[in-house]
PDB file of N, CA, C and O in Angstrom:
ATOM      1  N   UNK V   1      40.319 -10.182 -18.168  1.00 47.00           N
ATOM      2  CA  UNK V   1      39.637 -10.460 -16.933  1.00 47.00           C
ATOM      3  C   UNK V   1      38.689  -9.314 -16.560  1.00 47.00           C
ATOM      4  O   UNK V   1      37.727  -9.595 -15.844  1.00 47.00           O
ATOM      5  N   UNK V   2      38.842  -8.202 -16.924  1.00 52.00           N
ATOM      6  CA  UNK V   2      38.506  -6.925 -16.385  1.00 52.00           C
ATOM      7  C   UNK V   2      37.044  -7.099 -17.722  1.00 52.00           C
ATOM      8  O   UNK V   2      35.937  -6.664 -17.408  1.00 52.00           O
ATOM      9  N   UNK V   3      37.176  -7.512 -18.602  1.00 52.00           N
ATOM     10  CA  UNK V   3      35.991  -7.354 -19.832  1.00 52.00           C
ATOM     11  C   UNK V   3      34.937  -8.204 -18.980  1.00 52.00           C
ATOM     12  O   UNK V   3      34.011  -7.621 -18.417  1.00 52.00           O
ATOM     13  N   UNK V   4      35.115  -9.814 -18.880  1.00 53.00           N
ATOM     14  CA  UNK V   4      34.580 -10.675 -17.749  1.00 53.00           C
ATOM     15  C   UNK V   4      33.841 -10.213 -16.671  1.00 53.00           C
ATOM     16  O   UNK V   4      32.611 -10.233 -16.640  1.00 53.00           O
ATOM     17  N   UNK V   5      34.425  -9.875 -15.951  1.00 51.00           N
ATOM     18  CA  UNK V   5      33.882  -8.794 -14.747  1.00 51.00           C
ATOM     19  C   UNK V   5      32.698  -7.952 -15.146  1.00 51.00           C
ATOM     20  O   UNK V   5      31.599  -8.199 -14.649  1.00 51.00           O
ATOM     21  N   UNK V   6      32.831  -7.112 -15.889  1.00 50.00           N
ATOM     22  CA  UNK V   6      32.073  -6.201 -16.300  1.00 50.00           C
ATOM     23  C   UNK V   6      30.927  -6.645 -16.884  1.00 50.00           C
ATOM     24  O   UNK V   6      29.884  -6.028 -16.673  1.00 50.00           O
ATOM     25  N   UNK V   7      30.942  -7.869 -17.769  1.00 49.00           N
ATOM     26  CA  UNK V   7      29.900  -8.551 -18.121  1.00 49.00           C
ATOM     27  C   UNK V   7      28.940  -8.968 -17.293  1.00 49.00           C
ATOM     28  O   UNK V   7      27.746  -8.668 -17.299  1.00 49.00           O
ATOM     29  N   UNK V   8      29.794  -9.991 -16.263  1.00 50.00           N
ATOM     30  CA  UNK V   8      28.978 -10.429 -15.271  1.00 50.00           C
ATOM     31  C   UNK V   8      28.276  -8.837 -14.621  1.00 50.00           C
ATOM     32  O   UNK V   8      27.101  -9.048 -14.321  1.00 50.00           O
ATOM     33  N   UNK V   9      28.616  -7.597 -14.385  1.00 51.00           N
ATOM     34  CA  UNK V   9      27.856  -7.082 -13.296  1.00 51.00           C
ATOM     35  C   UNK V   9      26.862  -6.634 -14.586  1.00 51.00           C
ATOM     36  O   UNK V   9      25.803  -6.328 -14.040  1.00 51.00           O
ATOM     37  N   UNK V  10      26.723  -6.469 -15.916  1.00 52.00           N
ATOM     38  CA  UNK V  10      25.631  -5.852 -16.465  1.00 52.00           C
ATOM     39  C   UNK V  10      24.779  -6.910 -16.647  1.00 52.00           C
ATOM     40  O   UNK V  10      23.578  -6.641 -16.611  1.00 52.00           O
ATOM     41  N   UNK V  11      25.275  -8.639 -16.933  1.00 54.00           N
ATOM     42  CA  UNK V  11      24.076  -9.671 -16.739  1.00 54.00           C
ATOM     43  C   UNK V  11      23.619  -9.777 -15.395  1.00 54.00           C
ATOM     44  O   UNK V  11      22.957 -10.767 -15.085  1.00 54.00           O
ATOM     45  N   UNK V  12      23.865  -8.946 -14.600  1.00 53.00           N
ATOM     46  CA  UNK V  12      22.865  -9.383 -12.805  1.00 53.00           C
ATOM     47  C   UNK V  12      22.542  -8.087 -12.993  1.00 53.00           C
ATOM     48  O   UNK V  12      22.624  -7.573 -11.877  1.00 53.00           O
ATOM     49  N   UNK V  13      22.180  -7.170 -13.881  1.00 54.00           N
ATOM     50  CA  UNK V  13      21.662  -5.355 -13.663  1.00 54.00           C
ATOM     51  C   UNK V  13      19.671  -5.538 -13.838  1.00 54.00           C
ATOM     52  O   UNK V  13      18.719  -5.126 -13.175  1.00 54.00           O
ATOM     53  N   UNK V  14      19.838  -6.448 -15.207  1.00 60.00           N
ATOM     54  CA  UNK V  14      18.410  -6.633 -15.442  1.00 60.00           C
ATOM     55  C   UNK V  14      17.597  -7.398 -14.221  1.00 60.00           C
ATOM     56  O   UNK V  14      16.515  -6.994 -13.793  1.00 60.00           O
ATOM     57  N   UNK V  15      18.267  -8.530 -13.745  1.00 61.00           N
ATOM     58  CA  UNK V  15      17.773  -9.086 -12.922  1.00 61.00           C
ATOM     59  C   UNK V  15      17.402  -8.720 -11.998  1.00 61.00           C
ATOM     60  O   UNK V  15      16.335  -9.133 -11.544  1.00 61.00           O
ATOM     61  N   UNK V  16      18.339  -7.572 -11.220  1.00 79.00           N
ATOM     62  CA  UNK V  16      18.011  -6.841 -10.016  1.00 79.00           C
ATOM     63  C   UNK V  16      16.997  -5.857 -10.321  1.00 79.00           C
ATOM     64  O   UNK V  16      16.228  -5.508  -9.425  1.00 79.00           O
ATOM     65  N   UNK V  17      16.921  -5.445 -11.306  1.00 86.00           N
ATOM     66  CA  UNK V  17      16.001  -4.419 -11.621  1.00 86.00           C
ATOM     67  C   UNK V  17      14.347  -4.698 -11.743  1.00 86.00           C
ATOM     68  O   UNK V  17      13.382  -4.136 -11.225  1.00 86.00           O
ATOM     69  N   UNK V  18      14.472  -5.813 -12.658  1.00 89.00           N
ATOM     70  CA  UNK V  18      13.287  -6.714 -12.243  1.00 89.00           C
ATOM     71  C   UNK V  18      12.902  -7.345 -11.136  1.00 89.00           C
ATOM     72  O   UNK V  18      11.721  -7.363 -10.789  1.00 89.00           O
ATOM     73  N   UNK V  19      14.024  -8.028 -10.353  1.00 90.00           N
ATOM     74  CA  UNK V  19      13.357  -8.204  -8.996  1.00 90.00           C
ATOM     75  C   UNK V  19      12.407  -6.977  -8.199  1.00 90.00           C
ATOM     76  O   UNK V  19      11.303  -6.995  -7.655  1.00 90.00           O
ATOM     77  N   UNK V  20      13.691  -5.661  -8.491  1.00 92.00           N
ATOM     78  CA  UNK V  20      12.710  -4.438  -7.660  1.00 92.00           C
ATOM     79  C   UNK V  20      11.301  -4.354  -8.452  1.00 92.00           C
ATOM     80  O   UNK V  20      10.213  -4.391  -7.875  1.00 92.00           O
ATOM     81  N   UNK V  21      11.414  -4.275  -9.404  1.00 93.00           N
ATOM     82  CA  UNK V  21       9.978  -3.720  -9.762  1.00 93.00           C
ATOM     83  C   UNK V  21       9.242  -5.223  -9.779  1.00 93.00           C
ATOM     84  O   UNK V  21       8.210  -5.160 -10.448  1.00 93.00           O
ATOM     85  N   UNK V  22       9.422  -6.219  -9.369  1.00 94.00           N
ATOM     86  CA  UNK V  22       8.420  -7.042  -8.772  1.00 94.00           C
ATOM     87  C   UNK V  22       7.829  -6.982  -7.368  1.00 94.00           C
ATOM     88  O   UNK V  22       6.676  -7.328  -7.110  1.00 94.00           O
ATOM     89  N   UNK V  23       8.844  -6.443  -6.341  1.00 93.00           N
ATOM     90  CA  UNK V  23       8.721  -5.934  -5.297  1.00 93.00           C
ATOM     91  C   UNK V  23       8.338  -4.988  -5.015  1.00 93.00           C
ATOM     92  O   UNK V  23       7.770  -4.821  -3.935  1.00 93.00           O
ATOM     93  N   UNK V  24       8.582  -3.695  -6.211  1.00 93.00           N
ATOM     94  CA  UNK V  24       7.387  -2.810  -5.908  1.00 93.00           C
ATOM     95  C   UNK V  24       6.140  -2.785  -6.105  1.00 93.00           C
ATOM     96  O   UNK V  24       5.276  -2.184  -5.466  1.00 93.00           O
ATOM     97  N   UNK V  25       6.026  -3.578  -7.181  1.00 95.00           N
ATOM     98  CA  UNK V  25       4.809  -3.975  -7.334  1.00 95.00           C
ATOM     99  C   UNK V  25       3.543  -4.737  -6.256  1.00 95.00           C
ATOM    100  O   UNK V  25       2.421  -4.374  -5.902  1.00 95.00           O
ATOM    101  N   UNK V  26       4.229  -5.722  -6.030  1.00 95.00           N
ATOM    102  CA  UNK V  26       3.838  -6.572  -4.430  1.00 95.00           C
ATOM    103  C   UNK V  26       3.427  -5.589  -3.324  1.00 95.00           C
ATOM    104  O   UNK V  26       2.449  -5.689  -2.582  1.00 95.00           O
ATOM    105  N   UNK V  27       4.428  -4.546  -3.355  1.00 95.00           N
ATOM    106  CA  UNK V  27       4.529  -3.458  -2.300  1.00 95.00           C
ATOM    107  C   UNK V  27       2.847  -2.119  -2.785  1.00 95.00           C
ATOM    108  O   UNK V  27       2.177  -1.477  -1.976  1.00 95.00           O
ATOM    109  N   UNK V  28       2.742  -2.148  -3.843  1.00 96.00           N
ATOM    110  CA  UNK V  28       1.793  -1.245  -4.036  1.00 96.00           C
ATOM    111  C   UNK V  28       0.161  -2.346  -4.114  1.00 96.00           C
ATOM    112  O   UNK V  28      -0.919  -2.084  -3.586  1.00 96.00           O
ATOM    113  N   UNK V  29       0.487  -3.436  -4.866  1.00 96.00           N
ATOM    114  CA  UNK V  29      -0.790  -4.206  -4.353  1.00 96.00           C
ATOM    115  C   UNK V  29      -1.311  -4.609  -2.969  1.00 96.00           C
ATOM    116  O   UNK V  29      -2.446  -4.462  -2.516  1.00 96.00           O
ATOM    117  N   UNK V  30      -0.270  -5.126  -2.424  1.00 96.00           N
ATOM    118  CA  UNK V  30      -0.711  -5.122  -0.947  1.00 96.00           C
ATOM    119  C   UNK V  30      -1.007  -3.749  -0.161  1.00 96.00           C
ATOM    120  O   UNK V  30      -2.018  -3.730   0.541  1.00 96.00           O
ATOM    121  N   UNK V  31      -0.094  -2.447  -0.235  1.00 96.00           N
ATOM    122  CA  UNK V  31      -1.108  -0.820   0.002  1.00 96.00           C
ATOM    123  C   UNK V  31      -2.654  -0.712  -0.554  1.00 96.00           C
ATOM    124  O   UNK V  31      -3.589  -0.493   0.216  1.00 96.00           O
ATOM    125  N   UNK V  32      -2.798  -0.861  -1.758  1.00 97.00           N
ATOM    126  CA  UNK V  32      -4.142  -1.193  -2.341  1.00 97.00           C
ATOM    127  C   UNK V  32      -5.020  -1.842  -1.591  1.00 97.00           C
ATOM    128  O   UNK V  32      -5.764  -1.210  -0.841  1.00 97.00           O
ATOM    129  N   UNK V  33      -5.069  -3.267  -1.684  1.00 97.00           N
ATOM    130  CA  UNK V  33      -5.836  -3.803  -0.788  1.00 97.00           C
ATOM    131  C   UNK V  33      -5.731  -3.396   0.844  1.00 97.00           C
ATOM    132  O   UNK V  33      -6.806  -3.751   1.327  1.00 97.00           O
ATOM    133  N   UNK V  34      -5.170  -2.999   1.545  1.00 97.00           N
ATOM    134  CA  UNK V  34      -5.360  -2.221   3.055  1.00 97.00           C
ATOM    135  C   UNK V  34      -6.309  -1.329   2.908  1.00 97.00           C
ATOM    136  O   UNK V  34      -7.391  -1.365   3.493  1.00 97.00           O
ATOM    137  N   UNK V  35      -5.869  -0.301   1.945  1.00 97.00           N
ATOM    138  CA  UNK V  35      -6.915   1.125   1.505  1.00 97.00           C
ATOM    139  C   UNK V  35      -7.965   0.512   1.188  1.00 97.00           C
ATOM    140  O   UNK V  35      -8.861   0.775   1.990  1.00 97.00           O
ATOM    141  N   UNK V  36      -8.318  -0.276   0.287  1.00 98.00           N
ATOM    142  CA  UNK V  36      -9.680  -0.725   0.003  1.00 98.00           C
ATOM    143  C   UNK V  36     -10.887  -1.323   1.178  1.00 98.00           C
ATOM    144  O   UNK V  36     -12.089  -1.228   1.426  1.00 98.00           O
ATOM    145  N   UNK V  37      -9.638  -1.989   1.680  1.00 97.00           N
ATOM    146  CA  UNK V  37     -10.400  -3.127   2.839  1.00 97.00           C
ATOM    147  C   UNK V  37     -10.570  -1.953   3.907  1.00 97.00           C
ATOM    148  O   UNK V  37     -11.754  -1.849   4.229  1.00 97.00           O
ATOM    149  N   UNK V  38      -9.955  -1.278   4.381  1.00 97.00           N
ATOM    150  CA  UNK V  38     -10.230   0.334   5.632  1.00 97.00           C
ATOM    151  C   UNK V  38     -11.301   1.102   4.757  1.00 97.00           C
ATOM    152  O   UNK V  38     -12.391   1.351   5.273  1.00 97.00           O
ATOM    153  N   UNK V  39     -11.150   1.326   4.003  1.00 98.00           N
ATOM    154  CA  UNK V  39     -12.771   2.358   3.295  1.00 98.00           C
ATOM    155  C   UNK V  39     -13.749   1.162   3.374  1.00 98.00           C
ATOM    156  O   UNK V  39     -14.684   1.430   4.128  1.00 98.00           O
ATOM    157  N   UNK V  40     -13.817   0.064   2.890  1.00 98.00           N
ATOM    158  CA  UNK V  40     -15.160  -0.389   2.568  1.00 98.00           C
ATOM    159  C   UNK V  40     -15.611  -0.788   4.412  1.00 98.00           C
ATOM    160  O   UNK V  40     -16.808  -0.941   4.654  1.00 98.00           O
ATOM    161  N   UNK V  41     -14.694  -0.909   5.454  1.00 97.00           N
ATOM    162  CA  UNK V  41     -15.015  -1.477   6.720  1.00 97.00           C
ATOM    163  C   UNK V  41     -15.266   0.230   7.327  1.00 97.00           C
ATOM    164  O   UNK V  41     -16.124   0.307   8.207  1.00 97.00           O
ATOM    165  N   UNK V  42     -14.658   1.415   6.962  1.00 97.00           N
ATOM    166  CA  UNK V  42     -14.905   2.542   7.393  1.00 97.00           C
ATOM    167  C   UNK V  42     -16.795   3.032   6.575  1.00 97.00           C
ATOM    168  O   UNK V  42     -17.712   3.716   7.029  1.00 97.00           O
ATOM    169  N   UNK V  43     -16.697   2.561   5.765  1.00 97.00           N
ATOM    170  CA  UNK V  43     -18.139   3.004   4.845  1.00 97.00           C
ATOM    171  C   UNK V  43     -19.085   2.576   5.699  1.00 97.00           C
ATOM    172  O   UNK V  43     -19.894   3.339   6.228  1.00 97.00           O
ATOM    173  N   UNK V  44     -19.025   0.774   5.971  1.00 98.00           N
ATOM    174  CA  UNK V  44     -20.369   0.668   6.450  1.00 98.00           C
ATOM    175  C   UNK V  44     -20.622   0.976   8.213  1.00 98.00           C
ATOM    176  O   UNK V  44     -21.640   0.473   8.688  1.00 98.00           O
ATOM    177  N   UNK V  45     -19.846   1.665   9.014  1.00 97.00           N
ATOM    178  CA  UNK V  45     -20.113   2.609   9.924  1.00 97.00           C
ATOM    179  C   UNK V  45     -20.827   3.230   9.402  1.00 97.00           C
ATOM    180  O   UNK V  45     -20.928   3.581   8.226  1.00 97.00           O
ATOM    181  N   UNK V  46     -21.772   3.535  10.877  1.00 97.00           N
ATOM    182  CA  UNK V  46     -23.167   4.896  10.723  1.00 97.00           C
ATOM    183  C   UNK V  46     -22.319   6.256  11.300  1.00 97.00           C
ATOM    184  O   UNK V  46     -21.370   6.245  12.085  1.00 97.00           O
ATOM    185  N   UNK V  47     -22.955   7.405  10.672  1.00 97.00           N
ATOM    186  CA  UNK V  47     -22.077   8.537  10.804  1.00 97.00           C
ATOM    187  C   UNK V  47     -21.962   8.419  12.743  1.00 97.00           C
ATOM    188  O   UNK V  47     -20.876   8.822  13.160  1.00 97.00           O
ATOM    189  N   UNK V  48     -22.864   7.970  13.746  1.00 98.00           N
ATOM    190  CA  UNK V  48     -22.580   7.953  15.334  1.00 98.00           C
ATOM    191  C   UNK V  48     -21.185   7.289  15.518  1.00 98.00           C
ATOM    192  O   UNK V  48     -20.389   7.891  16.239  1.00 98.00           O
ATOM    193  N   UNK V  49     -20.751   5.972  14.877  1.00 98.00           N
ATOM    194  CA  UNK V  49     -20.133   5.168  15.187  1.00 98.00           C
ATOM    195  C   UNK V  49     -19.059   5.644  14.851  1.00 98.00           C
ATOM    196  O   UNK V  49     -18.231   5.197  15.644  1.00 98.00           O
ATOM    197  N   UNK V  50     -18.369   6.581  13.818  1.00 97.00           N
ATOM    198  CA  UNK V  50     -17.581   7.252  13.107  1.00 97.00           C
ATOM    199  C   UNK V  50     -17.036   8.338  14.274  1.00 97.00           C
ATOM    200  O   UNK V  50     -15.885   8.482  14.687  1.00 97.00           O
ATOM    201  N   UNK V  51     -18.245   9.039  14.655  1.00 97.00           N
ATOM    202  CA  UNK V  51     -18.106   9.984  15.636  1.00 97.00           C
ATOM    203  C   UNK V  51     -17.508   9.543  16.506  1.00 97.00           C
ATOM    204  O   UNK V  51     -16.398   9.953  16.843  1.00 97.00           O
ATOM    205  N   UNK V  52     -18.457   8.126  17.332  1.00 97.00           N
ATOM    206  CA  UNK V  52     -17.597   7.836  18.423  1.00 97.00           C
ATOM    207  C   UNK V  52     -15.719   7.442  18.007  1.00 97.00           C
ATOM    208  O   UNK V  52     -14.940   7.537  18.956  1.00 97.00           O
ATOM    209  N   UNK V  53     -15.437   7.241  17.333  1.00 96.00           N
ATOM    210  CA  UNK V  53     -14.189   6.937  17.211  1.00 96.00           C
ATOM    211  C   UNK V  53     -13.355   8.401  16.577  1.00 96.00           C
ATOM    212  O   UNK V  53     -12.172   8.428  16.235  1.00 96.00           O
ATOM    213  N   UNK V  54     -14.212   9.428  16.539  1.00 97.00           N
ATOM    214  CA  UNK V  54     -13.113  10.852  16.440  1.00 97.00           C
ATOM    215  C   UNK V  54     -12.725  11.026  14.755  1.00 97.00           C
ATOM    216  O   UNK V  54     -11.715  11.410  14.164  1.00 97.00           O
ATOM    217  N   UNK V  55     -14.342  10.436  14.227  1.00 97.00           N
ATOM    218  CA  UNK V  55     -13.788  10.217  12.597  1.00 97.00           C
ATOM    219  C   UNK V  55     -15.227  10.728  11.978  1.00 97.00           C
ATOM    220  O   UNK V  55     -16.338  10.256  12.221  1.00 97.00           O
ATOM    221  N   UNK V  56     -14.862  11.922  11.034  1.00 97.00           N
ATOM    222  CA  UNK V  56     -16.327  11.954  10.031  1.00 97.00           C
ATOM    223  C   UNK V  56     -15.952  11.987   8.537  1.00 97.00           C
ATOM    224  O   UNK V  56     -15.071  12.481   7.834  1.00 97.00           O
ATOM    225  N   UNK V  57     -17.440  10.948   8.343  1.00 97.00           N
ATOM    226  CA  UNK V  57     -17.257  10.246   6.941  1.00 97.00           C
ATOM    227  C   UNK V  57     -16.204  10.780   5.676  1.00 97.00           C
ATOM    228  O   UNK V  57     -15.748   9.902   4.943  1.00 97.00           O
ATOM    229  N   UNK V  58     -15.848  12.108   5.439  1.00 97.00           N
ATOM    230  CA  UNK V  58     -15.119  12.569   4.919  1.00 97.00           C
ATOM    231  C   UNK V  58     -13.848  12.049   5.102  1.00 97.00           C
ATOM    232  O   UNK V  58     -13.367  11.444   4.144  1.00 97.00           O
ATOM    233  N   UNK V  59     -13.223  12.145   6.075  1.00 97.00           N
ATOM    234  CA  UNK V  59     -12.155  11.633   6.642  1.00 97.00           C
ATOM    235  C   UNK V  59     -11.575  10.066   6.478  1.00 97.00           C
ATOM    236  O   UNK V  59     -10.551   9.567   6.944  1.00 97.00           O
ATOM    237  N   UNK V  60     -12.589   9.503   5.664  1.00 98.00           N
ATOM    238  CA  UNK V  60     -12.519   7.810   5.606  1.00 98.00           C
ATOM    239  C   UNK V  60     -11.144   7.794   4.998  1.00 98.00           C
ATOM    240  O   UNK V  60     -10.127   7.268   5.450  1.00 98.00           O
ATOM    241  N   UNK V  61     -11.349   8.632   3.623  1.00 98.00           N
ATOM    242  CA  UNK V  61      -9.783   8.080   2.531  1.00 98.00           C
ATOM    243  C   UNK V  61      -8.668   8.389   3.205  1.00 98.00           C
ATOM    244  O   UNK V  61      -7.729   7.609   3.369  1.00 98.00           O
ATOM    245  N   UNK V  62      -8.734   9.688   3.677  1.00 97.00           N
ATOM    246  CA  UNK V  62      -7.205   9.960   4.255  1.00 97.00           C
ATOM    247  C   UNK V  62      -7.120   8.951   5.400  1.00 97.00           C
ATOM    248  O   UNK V  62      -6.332   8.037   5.155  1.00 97.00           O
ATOM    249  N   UNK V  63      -7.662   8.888   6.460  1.00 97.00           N
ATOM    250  CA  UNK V  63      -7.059   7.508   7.266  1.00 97.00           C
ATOM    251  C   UNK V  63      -6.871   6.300   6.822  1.00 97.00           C
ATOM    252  O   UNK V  63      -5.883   5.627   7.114  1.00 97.00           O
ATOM    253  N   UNK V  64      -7.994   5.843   5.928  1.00 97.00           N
ATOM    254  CA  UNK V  64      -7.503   4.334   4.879  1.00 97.00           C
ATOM    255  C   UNK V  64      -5.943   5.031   4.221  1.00 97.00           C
ATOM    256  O   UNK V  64      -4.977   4.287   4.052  1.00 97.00           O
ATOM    257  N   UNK V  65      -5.904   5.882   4.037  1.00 97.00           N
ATOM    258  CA  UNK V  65      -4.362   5.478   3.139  1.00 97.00           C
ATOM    259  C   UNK V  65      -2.945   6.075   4.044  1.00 97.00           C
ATOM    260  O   UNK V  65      -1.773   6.137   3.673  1.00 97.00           O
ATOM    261  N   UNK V  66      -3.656   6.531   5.542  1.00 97.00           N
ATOM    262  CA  UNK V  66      -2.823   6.434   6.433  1.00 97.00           C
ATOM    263  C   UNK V  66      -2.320   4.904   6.690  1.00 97.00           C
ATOM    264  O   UNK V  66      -1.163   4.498   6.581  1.00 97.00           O
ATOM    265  N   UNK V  67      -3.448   4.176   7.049  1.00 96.00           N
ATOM    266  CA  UNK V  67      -3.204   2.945   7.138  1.00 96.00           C
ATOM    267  C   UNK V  67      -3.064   1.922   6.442  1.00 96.00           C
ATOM    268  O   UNK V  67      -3.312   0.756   6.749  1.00 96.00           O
ATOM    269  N   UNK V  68      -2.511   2.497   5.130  1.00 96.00           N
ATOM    270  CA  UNK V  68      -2.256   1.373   4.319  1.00 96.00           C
ATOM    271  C   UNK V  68      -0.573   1.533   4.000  1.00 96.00           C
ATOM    272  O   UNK V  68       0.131   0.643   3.522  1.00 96.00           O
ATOM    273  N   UNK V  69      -0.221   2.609   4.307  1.00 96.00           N
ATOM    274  CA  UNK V  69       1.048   3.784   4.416  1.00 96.00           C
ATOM    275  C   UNK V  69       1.637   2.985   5.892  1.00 96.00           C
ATOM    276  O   UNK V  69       2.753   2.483   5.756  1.00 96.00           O
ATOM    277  N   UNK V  70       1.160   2.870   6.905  1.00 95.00           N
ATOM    278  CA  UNK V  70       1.601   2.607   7.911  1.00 95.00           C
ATOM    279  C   UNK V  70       1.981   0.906   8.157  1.00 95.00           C
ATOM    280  O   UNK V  70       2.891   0.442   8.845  1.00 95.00           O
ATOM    281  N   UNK V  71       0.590  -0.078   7.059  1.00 94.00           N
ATOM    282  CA  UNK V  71       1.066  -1.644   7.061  1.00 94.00           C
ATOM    283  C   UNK V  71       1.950  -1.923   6.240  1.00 94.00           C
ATOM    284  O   UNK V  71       2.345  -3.088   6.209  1.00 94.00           O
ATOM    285  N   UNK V  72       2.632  -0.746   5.160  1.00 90.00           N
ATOM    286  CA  UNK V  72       3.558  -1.330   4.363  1.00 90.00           C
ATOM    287  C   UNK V  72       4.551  -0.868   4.800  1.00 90.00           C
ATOM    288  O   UNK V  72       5.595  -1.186   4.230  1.00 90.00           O
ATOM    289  N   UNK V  73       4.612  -0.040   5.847  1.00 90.00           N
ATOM    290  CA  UNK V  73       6.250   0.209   6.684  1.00 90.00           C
ATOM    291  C   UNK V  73       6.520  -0.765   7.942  1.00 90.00           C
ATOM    292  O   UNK V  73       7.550  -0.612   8.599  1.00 90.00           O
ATOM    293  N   UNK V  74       5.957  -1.367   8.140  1.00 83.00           N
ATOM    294  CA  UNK V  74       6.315  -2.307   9.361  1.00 83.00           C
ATOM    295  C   UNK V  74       6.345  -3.662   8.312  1.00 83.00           C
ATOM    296  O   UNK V  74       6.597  -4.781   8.757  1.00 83.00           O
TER     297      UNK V  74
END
């Protein structure tokens, strides 16, 4: 009974393992696209409009991947 057992938990090991790395995966494509979609909507701001919001152009990537960091935790 005890051999049984043991079988069953190493045939559900692959499975779970693959589920995660389908889920991480999901989890890093959807970060991707946030970052992409915040830089290309941060790009076409004019350097004023940037300003007015307390942001210069440099600053685009690190807040896109603030906020792509921040839609995959909620």
């Amino acid at each position: 009974m005890a051999v049984a057992t043991h079988q069953t938990a190493l045939k559900g090991a692959p499975a779970t393992g693959l589920a995660s790395l389908i889920e991480a995966s999901k989890t890093r494509f959807v970060r991707y696209r946030v970052y992409r979609r915040t830089v290309n909507e941060l790009s076409e701001l004019s350097n004023r409009e940037l300003a007015d919001l307390g942001l210069h152009r440099s600053m685009i990537r690190r807040v896109a991947m603030q906020a792509a960091e921040e839609y995959v935790a909620h």
